[in-house]
PDB file of C-alpha atoms in Angstrom:
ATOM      1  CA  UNK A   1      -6.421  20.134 -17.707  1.00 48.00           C
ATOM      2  CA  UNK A   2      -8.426  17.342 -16.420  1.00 54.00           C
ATOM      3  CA  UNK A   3      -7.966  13.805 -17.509  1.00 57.00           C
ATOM      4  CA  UNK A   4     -10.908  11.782 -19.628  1.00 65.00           C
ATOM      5  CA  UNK A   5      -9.953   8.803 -17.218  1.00 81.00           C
ATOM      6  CA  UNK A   6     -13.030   7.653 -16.024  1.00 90.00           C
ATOM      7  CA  UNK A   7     -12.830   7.951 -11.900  1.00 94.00           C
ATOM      8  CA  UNK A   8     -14.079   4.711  -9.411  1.00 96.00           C
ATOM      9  CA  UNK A   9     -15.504   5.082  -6.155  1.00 97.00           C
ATOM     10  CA  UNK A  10     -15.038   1.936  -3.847  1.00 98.00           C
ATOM     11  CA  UNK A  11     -16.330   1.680  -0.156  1.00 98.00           C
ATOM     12  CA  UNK A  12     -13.769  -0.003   2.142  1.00 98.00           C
ATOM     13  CA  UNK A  13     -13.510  -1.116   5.371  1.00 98.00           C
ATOM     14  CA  UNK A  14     -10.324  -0.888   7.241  1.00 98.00           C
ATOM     15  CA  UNK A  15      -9.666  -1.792  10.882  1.00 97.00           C
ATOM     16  CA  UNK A  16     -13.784  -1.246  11.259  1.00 97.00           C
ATOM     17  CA  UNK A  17     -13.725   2.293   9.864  1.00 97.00           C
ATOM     18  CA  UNK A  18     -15.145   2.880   5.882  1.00 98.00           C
ATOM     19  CA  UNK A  19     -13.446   4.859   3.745  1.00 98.00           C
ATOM     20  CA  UNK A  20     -14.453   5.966  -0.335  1.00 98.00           C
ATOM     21  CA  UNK A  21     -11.820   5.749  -2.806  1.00 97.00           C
ATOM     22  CA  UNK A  22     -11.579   7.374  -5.708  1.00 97.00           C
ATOM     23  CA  UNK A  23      -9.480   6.281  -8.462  1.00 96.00           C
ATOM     24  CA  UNK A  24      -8.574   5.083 -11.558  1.00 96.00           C
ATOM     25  CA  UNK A  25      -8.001   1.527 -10.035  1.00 96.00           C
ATOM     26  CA  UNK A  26     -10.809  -1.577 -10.382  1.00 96.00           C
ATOM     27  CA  UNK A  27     -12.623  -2.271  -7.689  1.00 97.00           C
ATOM     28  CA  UNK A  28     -10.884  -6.086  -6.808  1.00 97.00           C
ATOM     29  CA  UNK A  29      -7.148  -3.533  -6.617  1.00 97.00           C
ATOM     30  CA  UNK A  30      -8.472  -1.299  -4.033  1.00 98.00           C
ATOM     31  CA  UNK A  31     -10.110  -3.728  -2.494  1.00 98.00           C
ATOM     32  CA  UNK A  32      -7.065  -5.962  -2.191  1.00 98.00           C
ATOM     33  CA  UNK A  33      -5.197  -2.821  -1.088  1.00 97.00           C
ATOM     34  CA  UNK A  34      -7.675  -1.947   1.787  1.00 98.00           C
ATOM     35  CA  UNK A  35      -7.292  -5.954   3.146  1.00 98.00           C
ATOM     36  CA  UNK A  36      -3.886  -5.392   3.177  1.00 97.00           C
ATOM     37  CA  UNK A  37      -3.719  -2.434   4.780  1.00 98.00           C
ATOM     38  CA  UNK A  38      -6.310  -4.213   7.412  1.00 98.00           C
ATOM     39  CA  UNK A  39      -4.139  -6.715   7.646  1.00 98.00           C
ATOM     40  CA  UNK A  40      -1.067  -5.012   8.632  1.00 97.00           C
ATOM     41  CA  UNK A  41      -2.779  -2.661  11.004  1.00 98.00           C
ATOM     42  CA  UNK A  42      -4.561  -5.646  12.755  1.00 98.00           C
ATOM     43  CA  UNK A  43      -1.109  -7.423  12.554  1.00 97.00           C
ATOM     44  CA  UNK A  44       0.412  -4.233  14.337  1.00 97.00           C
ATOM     45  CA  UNK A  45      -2.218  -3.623  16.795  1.00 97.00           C
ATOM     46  CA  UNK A  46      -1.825  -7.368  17.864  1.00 97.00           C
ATOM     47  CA  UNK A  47       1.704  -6.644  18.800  1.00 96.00           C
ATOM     48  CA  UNK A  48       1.093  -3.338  20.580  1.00 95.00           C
ATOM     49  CA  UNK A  49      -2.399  -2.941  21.790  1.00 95.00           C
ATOM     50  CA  UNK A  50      -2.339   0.459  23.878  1.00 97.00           C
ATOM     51  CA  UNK A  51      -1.782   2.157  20.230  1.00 96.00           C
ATOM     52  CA  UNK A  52      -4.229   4.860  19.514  1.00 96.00           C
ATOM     53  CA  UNK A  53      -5.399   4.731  15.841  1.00 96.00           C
ATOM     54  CA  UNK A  54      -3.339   7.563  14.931  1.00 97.00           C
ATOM     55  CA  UNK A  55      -0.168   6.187  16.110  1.00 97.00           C
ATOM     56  CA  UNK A  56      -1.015   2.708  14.446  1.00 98.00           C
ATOM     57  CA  UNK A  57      -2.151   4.292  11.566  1.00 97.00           C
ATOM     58  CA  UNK A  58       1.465   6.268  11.343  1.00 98.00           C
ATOM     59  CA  UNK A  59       3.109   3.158  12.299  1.00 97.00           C
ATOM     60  CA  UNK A  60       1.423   1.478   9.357  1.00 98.00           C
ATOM     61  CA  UNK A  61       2.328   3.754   6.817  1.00 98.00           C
ATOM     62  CA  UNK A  62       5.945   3.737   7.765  1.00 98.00           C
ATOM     63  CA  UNK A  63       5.793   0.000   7.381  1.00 97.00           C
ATOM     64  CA  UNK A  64       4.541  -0.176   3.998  1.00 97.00           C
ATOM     65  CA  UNK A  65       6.672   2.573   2.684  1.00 98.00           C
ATOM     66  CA  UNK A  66       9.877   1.084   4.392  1.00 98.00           C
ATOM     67  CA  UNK A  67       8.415  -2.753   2.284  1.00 97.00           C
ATOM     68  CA  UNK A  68       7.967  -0.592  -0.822  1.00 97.00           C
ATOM     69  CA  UNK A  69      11.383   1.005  -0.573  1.00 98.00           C
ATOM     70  CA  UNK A  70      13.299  -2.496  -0.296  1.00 98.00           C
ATOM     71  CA  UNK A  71      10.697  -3.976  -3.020  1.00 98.00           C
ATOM     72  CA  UNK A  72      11.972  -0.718  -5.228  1.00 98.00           C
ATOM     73  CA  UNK A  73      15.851  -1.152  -4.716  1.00 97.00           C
ATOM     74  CA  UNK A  74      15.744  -4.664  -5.328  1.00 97.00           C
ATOM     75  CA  UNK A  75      14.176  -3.998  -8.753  1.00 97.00           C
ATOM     76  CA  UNK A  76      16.516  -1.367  -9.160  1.00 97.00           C
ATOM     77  CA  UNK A  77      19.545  -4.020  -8.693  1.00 97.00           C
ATOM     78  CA  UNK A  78      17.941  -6.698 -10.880  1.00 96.00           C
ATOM     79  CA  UNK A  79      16.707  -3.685 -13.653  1.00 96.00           C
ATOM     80  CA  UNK A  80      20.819  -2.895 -13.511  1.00 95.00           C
ATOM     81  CA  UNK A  81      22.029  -6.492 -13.238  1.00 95.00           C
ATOM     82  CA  UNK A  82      19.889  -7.301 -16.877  1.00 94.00           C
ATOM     83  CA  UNK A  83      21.303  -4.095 -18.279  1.00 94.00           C
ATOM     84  CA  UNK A  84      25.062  -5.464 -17.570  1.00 92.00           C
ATOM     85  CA  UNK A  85      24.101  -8.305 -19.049  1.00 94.00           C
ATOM     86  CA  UNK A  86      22.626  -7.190 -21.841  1.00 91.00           C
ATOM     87  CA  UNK A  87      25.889  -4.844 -22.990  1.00 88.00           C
TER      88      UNK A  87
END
């Protein structure tokens, strides 16, 4: 069944390419996300400049998911450390 969430479209620029997203996200989020995303691919490319865009692209990805995976378990900590308090 599909959802009655209405669906954005946002043009982006990252690393001088444009991409449309689709969401359920304003405009300002997925914009933020794409300058990010420019920013840490510039940031990487900077550092290794013989990268092909797939392999900074890759290299990108793993970076963000490896920040969002310490992000997540140190919520998880803090989310357990309030629960011991609490009882």
């Amino acid at each position: 069944m599909l959802s009655d969430t209405k669906k954005i479209r946002t043009t982006v620029d990252i690393y001088g390419q444009q991409y449309t997203i689709v969401g359920t996200e304003s405009t300002s989020h997925i914009r933020l996300i794409a300058s990010m995303v420019d920013d840490k691919m510039r940031e990487i490319s900077s550092m290794n400049p013989s990268l092909d865009i797939n392999k900074l692209a890759v290299l990108t990805a793993v970076n963000a998911v490896n920040d969002y995976l310490k992000i997540k378990d140190r919520a998880e900590k803090l989310e357990a450390e309030i629960q011991r308090i609490k009882d």
